[in-house]
Amino acid sequence: MNKIDRSQVEAELKKFVGADVYIHSEATSFVFVRNFKVNVTHAFIAGDGPYRAAFRFDGHGWLRMEALTHAEVDGNGRLLLAGFDDRGRMNVALHVGKEPFPE
Amino acid sequence: MNKNKKLLAVFAHPDDESFICGGTLAKYAAEGADITLVSATRGEMGRRMGNPPYLNRETIPAARESELQEACKCLGIRRLIFFDIRDKTVEFQDEESLIGRIEALIHEIDPDVVLTFHEKLGGHPDHCAIGKAATAAFRRAGRGSLYFISFGDSMEYPERYGYTRKDIFKIDIQAHLKSKLASFRAHRCQTEIDESIWRPDKEALSRFGRYEYFIQGSPAVKGQPHDNLFPA
């Protein structure tokens, strides 16, 4: 995982606009949702670090997450965003891919 | 001493075996016991991702699997079985089929000792769920001795948990602390946050207690001393 470069992540997020995507979203100590499928219509990143990211989907949906610090595009073209504390513990994760993530 | 003895440990996450009872497992392995470990999950939903973080949700399952394999080598655990349940979802699995899988293993291995989590004192929903299923499987199989693992030296004071001293087995692991430390270090992404583990051995070892404690989960064999999980 690398520290988020906002413009780079923004460009990666835009690649999913107009596509059906699978999302893994978690607030680590509280909730996770794995493999919900939506059609992304808008994608955003905001903030100066830590960052906020949001998707508009299916004409009526929002997903917004904050406290994102790190990003990686993995070998399968999936965008993996995560937020870690200063000791490497995950607070949040937001993963987007065009295929389902392993269950 | 414990040659030809068999032990089955049924836990929830990679590192449960090392962090909670690694000294005892190392001791019995060193004495010749054949140990099988079940890890219900790969711990893939854990918070710790290395320090600084080098893992993500998609890479952590394989990393923790290989860390656990390494920890098994450190402790002398010969056989490792994953149940392939997603971390944090053990309590939502079909309980009958979970019990059935564990009971089948008990029949196959015929262990003298089964270790698992206490279904109420497990401390994490996955721990309690796998402990409950393993306890039910043990009762159905109707053989061997069952013990519940416990955290630190909490069972020095069993009355606080509704137990008495005679329910508690206290294992001296002094001679096996080096193996326990090696197993902690094998779980690198989980222990990097804990600086003391990575200090020179002598200092790192000083943080470990001399004993690990177990709650009796089945009637003890008459006259069985409480410093050995294996009945004579």
Tab-separated table of C-alpha atoms in Angstrom:
chain	number	residue	atom	x	y	z
A	1	MET	CA	0.000	0.000	0.000
A	2	ASN	CA	1.215	3.504	-0.824
A	3	LYS	CA	0.219	6.846	0.629
A	4	ILE	CA	-2.634	8.312	-1.379
A	5	ASP	CA	-1.692	10.572	-4.259
A	6	ARG	CA	-4.989	12.355	-4.708
A	7	SER	CA	-4.859	13.064	-8.438
A	8	GLN	CA	-3.670	9.545	-9.192
A	9	VAL	CA	-6.451	7.982	-7.126
A	10	GLU	CA	-8.973	10.321	-8.710
A	11	ALA	CA	-7.918	9.072	-12.139
A	12	GLU	CA	-8.247	5.462	-10.959
A	13	LEU	CA	-11.687	6.125	-9.470
A	14	LYS	CA	-12.912	7.618	-12.744
A	15	LYS	CA	-12.098	4.379	-14.554
A	16	PHE	CA	-15.048	2.790	-12.752
A	17	VAL	CA	-17.581	5.438	-13.760
A	18	GLY	CA	-20.203	3.951	-16.064
A	19	ALA	CA	-19.325	0.414	-15.054
A	20	ASP	CA	-20.909	-2.310	-12.955
A	21	VAL	CA	-18.547	-2.786	-10.044
A	22	TYR	CA	-18.173	-4.953	-6.974
A	23	ILE	CA	-17.356	-3.160	-3.753
A	24	HIS	CA	-15.813	-4.206	-0.465
A	25	SER	CA	-16.415	-1.546	2.139
A	26	GLU	CA	-15.573	-1.742	5.806
A	27	ALA	CA	-15.193	0.273	8.967
A	28	THR	CA	-12.952	-2.333	10.487
A	29	SER	CA	-14.161	-2.437	14.074
A	30	PHE	CA	-17.810	-2.090	13.180
A	31	VAL	CA	-19.033	-3.253	9.800
A	32	PHE	CA	-18.046	-4.763	6.505
A	33	VAL	CA	-19.930	-5.339	3.279
A	34	ARG	CA	-18.305	-7.516	0.671
A	35	ASN	CA	-19.259	-7.759	-2.979
A	36	PHE	CA	-22.211	-5.496	-3.338
A	37	LYS	CA	-22.707	-4.770	-6.984
A	38	VAL	CA	-23.631	-1.337	-8.235
A	39	ASN	CA	-23.460	0.757	-11.377
A	40	VAL	CA	-21.229	3.704	-10.635
A	41	THR	CA	-22.324	7.038	-12.112
A	42	HIS	CA	-19.945	9.393	-10.270
A	43	ALA	CA	-16.767	8.951	-8.265
A	44	PHE	CA	-15.106	11.492	-6.003
A	45	ILE	CA	-12.125	12.011	-3.770
A	46	ALA	CA	-11.785	15.001	-1.444
A	47	GLY	CA	-9.638	16.312	1.368
A	48	ASP	CA	-5.953	16.965	1.955
A	49	GLY	CA	-5.211	13.722	3.764
A	50	PRO	CA	-6.638	11.724	5.258
A	51	TYR	CA	-9.013	11.630	2.300
A	52	ARG	CA	-12.705	11.125	1.717
A	53	ALA	CA	-14.068	9.139	-1.224
A	54	ALA	CA	-17.608	8.755	-2.494
A	55	PHE	CA	-19.566	6.975	-5.202
A	56	ARG	CA	-22.959	7.787	-6.656
A	57	PHE	CA	-24.576	4.646	-7.976
A	58	ASP	CA	-27.667	3.250	-9.671
A	59	GLY	CA	-29.224	6.674	-9.959
A	60	HIS	CA	-30.218	6.780	-6.303
A	61	GLY	CA	-27.322	5.616	-4.143
A	62	TRP	CA	-24.402	7.025	-2.209
A	63	LEU	CA	-21.389	5.417	-0.648
A	64	ARG	CA	-19.074	7.747	1.226
A	65	MET	CA	-16.067	6.861	3.322
A	66	GLU	CA	-13.486	8.875	5.175
A	67	ALA	CA	-10.143	8.470	6.921
A	68	LEU	CA	-8.523	6.983	3.795
A	69	THR	CA	-4.730	7.162	3.781
A	70	HIS	CA	-3.366	4.478	1.451
A	71	ALA	CA	-4.033	3.209	-2.058
A	72	GLU	CA	-2.966	0.477	-4.399
A	73	VAL	CA	-4.024	-0.754	-7.827
A	74	ASP	CA	-3.433	-4.468	-7.639
A	75	GLY	CA	-2.503	-6.897	-10.406
A	76	ASN	CA	-6.191	-7.472	-11.228
A	77	GLY	CA	-6.967	-3.835	-11.897
A	78	ARG	CA	-8.775	-3.423	-8.619
A	79	LEU	CA	-8.494	-0.176	-6.729
A	80	LEU	CA	-7.807	-0.818	-3.061
A	81	LEU	CA	-8.125	2.149	-0.706
A	82	ALA	CA	-7.522	1.867	3.011
A	83	GLY	CA	-7.152	4.030	6.065
A	84	PHE	CA	-4.549	3.103	8.664
A	85	ASP	CA	-3.690	4.618	12.005
A	86	ASP	CA	-0.106	5.597	12.809
A	87	ARG	CA	0.709	2.032	13.924
A	88	GLY	CA	-0.505	0.206	10.843
A	89	ARG	CA	-3.940	-0.756	12.114
A	90	MET	CA	-6.734	-0.601	9.579
A	91	ASN	CA	-9.637	1.714	10.311
A	92	VAL	CA	-11.443	1.589	6.976
A	93	ALA	CA	-11.176	-0.080	3.582
A	94	LEU	CA	-12.825	0.609	0.240
A	95	HIS	CA	-12.092	-1.812	-2.593
A	96	VAL	CA	-13.536	-1.580	-6.101
A	97	GLY	CA	-13.267	-4.163	-8.849
A	98	LYS	CA	-15.074	-5.232	-11.998
A	99	GLU	CA	-15.209	-8.863	-10.853
A	100	PRO	CA	-16.392	-10.218	-7.504
A	101	PHE	CA	-13.798	-10.371	-4.746
A	102	PRO	CA	-13.101	-13.841	-3.327
A	103	GLU	CA	-15.781	-14.620	-0.758
B	1	MET	CA	6.642	-38.693	28.315
B	2	ASN	CA	3.730	-37.961	26.087
B	3	LYS	CA	4.818	-40.098	23.135
B	4	ASN	CA	1.974	-41.416	21.018
B	5	LYS	CA	-0.333	-38.923	22.656
B	6	LYS	CA	-2.515	-36.852	20.398
B	7	LEU	CA	-3.825	-33.351	20.807
B	8	LEU	CA	-6.403	-31.533	18.690
B	9	ALA	CA	-6.650	-27.755	19.017
B	10	VAL	CA	-9.691	-26.057	17.470
B	11	PHE	CA	-9.264	-22.301	17.293
B	12	ALA	CA	-10.591	-19.375	15.260
B	13	HIS	CA	-7.692	-17.298	13.937
B	14	PRO	CA	-4.044	-17.664	13.021
B	15	ASP	CA	-2.129	-16.562	16.168
B	16	ASP	CA	-4.655	-17.906	18.728
B	17	GLU	CA	-2.431	-20.980	19.085
B	18	SER	CA	0.728	-18.912	19.679
B	19	PHE	CA	-0.504	-15.927	21.644
B	20	ILE	CA	-2.766	-17.844	23.998
B	21	CYS	CA	-1.210	-21.269	24.537
B	22	GLY	CA	1.949	-21.454	22.403
B	23	GLY	CA	4.107	-22.564	25.325
B	24	THR	CA	1.901	-25.535	26.119
B	25	LEU	CA	1.695	-26.634	22.491
B	26	ALA	CA	5.496	-26.360	22.154
B	27	LYS	CA	5.971	-28.342	25.363
B	28	TYR	CA	3.745	-31.232	24.331
B	29	ALA	CA	5.145	-31.290	20.805
B	30	ALA	CA	8.657	-31.441	22.273
B	31	GLU	CA	7.549	-34.355	24.435
B	32	GLY	CA	6.409	-36.228	21.357
B	33	ALA	CA	2.710	-35.455	21.182
B	34	ASP	CA	1.152	-35.355	17.729
B	35	ILE	CA	-0.649	-32.029	17.421
B	36	THR	CA	-3.298	-31.045	14.908
B	37	LEU	CA	-4.452	-27.455	14.720
B	38	VAL	CA	-7.694	-26.244	13.181
B	39	SER	CA	-7.921	-22.562	12.345
B	40	ALA	CA	-11.505	-21.789	11.408
B	41	THR	CA	-10.506	-18.638	9.497
B	42	ARG	CA	-7.408	-17.036	8.048
B	43	GLY	CA	-7.794	-13.972	10.250
B	44	GLU	CA	-8.306	-12.003	7.066
B	45	MET	CA	-10.461	-9.324	8.670
B	46	GLY	CA	-7.943	-8.341	11.326
B	47	ARG	CA	-7.031	-4.727	12.021
B	48	ARG	CA	-3.286	-5.171	12.124
B	49	MET	CA	-1.732	-5.064	8.682
B	50	GLY	CA	1.960	-4.822	9.590
B	51	ASN	CA	3.602	-1.754	11.088
B	52	PRO	CA	4.076	0.202	8.894
B	53	PRO	CA	1.242	-1.484	6.962
B	54	TYR	CA	2.277	-3.629	4.008
B	55	LEU	CA	-0.876	-5.725	3.589
B	56	ASN	CA	-4.413	-5.044	2.402
B	57	ARG	CA	-7.689	-6.956	2.725
B	58	GLU	CA	-7.000	-8.895	-0.444
B	59	THR	CA	-3.411	-9.895	0.348
B	60	ILE	CA	-3.804	-10.602	4.049
B	61	PRO	CA	-5.359	-14.102	3.842
B	62	ALA	CA	-2.335	-15.641	2.105
B	63	ALA	CA	0.081	-13.745	4.342
B	64	ARG	CA	-1.573	-14.955	7.508
B	65	GLU	CA	-1.801	-18.507	6.200
B	66	SER	CA	1.941	-18.638	5.623
B	67	GLU	CA	2.629	-16.957	8.952
B	68	LEU	CA	0.584	-19.643	10.668
B	69	GLN	CA	2.450	-22.378	8.817
B	70	GLU	CA	5.688	-20.855	10.080
B	71	ALA	CA	4.340	-20.582	13.637
B	72	CYS	CA	3.349	-24.271	13.483
B	73	LYS	CA	6.960	-25.121	12.648
B	74	CYS	CA	8.170	-23.048	15.604
B	75	LEU	CA	5.805	-24.836	17.972
B	76	GLY	CA	6.106	-28.340	16.497
B	77	ILE	CA	2.505	-28.577	15.279
B	78	ARG	CA	2.517	-31.195	12.538
B	79	ARG	CA	-0.836	-30.776	10.882
B	80	LEU	CA	-2.735	-27.604	10.096
B	81	ILE	CA	-6.302	-27.505	8.816
B	82	PHE	CA	-8.206	-24.419	7.704
B	83	PHE	CA	-12.001	-24.495	7.726
B	84	ASP	CA	-12.065	-21.683	5.147
B	85	ILE	CA	-14.641	-19.640	7.038
B	86	ARG	CA	-14.384	-15.887	6.599
B	87	ASP	CA	-13.008	-14.125	9.661
B	88	LYS	CA	-15.774	-12.577	11.807
B	89	THR	CA	-18.468	-14.870	10.388
B	90	VAL	CA	-17.949	-18.096	12.377
B	91	GLU	CA	-21.057	-17.476	14.507
B	92	PHE	CA	-23.152	-17.200	11.335
B	93	GLN	CA	-22.121	-20.583	9.934
B	94	ASP	CA	-24.526	-23.492	10.015
B	95	GLU	CA	-23.773	-24.817	13.481
B	96	GLU	CA	-24.718	-28.410	12.779
B	97	SER	CA	-22.323	-28.688	9.876
B	98	LEU	CA	-19.563	-27.016	11.876
B	99	ILE	CA	-20.068	-29.474	14.731
B	100	GLY	CA	-20.135	-32.302	12.205
B	101	ARG	CA	-16.791	-31.279	10.686
B	102	ILE	CA	-15.126	-31.167	14.093
B	103	GLU	CA	-16.708	-34.406	15.239
B	104	ALA	CA	-15.462	-36.126	12.078
B	105	LEU	CA	-11.938	-34.891	12.875
B	106	ILE	CA	-12.197	-36.209	16.433
B	107	HIS	CA	-13.204	-39.608	15.073
B	108	GLU	CA	-10.378	-39.548	12.544
B	109	ILE	CA	-7.616	-38.397	14.911
B	110	ASP	CA	-8.880	-39.894	18.178
B	111	PRO	CA	-7.146	-37.229	20.288
B	112	ASP	CA	-6.362	-37.734	23.970
B	113	VAL	CA	-6.788	-34.000	24.494
B	114	VAL	CA	-8.994	-31.434	22.757
B	115	LEU	CA	-8.333	-27.733	23.280
B	116	THR	CA	-10.739	-25.012	22.278
B	117	PHE	CA	-12.230	-21.727	23.433
B	118	HIS	CA	-14.721	-21.442	26.264
B	119	GLU	CA	-18.030	-20.597	24.613
B	120	LYS	CA	-18.720	-17.751	27.028
B	121	LEU	CA	-15.241	-16.588	28.058
B	122	GLY	CA	-13.756	-16.713	24.551
B	123	GLY	CA	-13.583	-12.933	24.287
B	124	HIS	CA	-14.395	-12.652	20.551
B	125	PRO	CA	-17.524	-13.828	18.715
B	126	ASP	CA	-15.479	-16.152	16.465
B	127	HIS	CA	-13.754	-17.641	19.525
B	128	CYS	CA	-17.024	-18.291	21.336
B	129	ALA	CA	-18.647	-19.773	18.226
B	130	ILE	CA	-15.840	-22.202	17.392
B	131	GLY	CA	-15.547	-23.098	21.083
B	132	LYS	CA	-19.240	-23.852	21.325
B	133	ALA	CA	-19.155	-26.050	18.209
B	134	ALA	CA	-15.978	-27.874	19.279
B	135	THR	CA	-17.425	-28.499	22.744
B	136	ALA	CA	-20.591	-29.966	21.242
B	137	ALA	CA	-18.496	-32.119	18.894
B	138	PHE	CA	-16.370	-33.341	21.809
B	139	ARG	CA	-19.446	-34.309	23.824
B	140	ARG	CA	-20.923	-36.175	20.882
B	141	ALA	CA	-17.718	-38.064	20.205
B	142	GLY	CA	-17.554	-38.960	23.899
B	143	ARG	CA	-13.829	-39.623	24.266
B	144	GLY	CA	-10.642	-37.945	25.492
B	145	SER	CA	-10.273	-34.865	27.682
B	146	LEU	CA	-11.495	-31.369	26.887
B	147	TYR	CA	-9.915	-28.138	28.101
B	148	PHE	CA	-10.716	-24.498	27.432
B	149	ILE	CA	-7.795	-22.169	26.826
B	150	SER	CA	-7.636	-18.937	28.828
B	151	PHE	CA	-5.940	-15.567	28.545
B	152	GLY	CA	-2.764	-14.742	30.442
B	153	ASP	CA	-2.974	-15.512	34.139
B	154	SER	CA	-6.683	-14.685	34.458
B	155	MET	CA	-7.291	-18.213	35.790
B	156	GLU	CA	-5.047	-17.577	38.782
B	157	TYR	CA	-8.323	-16.172	40.070
B	158	PRO	CA	-10.919	-18.618	38.712
B	159	GLU	CA	-13.548	-17.572	41.257
B	160	ARG	CA	-14.063	-14.381	39.277
B	161	TYR	CA	-15.296	-16.511	36.389
B	162	GLY	CA	-17.394	-18.955	38.372
B	163	TYR	CA	-14.734	-21.649	38.607
B	164	THR	CA	-12.701	-23.038	41.468
B	165	ARG	CA	-9.037	-23.929	41.684
B	166	LYS	CA	-9.752	-27.579	41.058
B	167	ASP	CA	-11.197	-26.758	37.630
B	168	ILE	CA	-7.907	-25.210	36.544
B	169	PHE	CA	-4.861	-26.861	35.000
B	170	LYS	CA	-1.625	-24.887	35.210
B	171	ILE	CA	1.128	-25.784	32.771
B	172	ASP	CA	4.744	-24.783	33.361
B	173	ILE	CA	6.087	-23.562	30.016
B	174	GLN	CA	9.360	-22.051	31.217
B	175	ALA	CA	11.486	-24.403	29.114
B	176	HIS	CA	9.527	-23.578	25.956
B	177	LEU	CA	9.351	-19.806	26.014
B	178	LYS	CA	11.870	-19.543	23.176
B	179	SER	CA	9.574	-21.521	20.903
B	180	LYS	CA	6.670	-19.351	22.002
B	181	LEU	CA	8.642	-16.219	21.167
B	182	ALA	CA	9.582	-17.619	17.768
B	183	SER	CA	5.899	-18.283	17.078
B	184	PHE	CA	5.021	-14.695	18.047
B	185	ARG	CA	7.602	-13.435	15.587
B	186	ALA	CA	6.278	-15.774	12.906
B	187	HIS	CA	3.011	-13.831	13.127
B	188	ARG	CA	4.881	-10.782	11.912
B	189	CYS	CA	1.997	-8.653	10.623
B	190	GLN	CA	0.253	-9.055	13.977
B	191	THR	CA	3.232	-8.525	16.276
B	192	GLU	CA	5.149	-5.717	14.577
B	193	ILE	CA	3.031	-3.263	16.539
B	194	ASP	CA	4.354	-4.775	19.776
B	195	GLU	CA	7.893	-3.492	20.087
B	196	SER	CA	8.875	-5.686	23.016
B	197	ILE	CA	8.550	-8.831	20.883
B	198	TRP	CA	11.292	-7.546	18.579
B	199	ARG	CA	13.770	-6.561	21.281
B	200	PRO	CA	16.689	-8.896	22.025
B	201	ASP	CA	15.509	-12.366	23.038
B	202	LYS	CA	16.233	-12.009	26.718
B	203	GLU	CA	14.184	-8.867	26.987
B	204	ALA	CA	11.387	-10.191	24.769
B	205	LEU	CA	11.180	-13.418	26.789
B	206	SER	CA	10.840	-11.534	30.044
B	207	ARG	CA	7.345	-10.426	29.094
B	208	PHE	CA	6.036	-13.996	28.969
B	209	GLY	CA	4.534	-15.632	32.016
B	210	ARG	CA	5.857	-18.955	33.244
B	211	TYR	CA	2.476	-20.663	33.164
B	212	GLU	CA	-0.473	-21.119	30.840
B	213	TYR	CA	-3.851	-21.974	32.310
B	214	PHE	CA	-6.657	-24.221	31.124
B	215	ILE	CA	-10.189	-24.760	32.356
B	216	GLN	CA	-11.257	-28.341	32.620
B	217	GLY	CA	-14.110	-29.019	30.164
B	218	SER	CA	-14.660	-32.691	30.986
B	219	PRO	CA	-14.294	-34.661	34.228
B	220	ALA	CA	-10.637	-35.136	35.178
B	221	VAL	CA	-9.295	-38.667	35.453
B	222	LYS	CA	-9.163	-39.621	39.117
B	223	GLY	CA	-5.931	-38.522	40.732
B	224	GLN	CA	-4.757	-36.642	37.623
B	225	PRO	CA	-2.304	-33.923	38.660
B	226	HIS	CA	-3.311	-30.458	37.570
B	227	ASP	CA	0.024	-29.683	35.922
B	228	ASN	CA	-0.425	-31.982	32.914
B	229	LEU	CA	-3.286	-31.982	30.407
B	230	PHE	CA	-2.663	-35.608	29.503
B	231	PRO	CA	-4.041	-38.156	31.965
B	232	ALA	CA	-1.342	-40.690	32.882
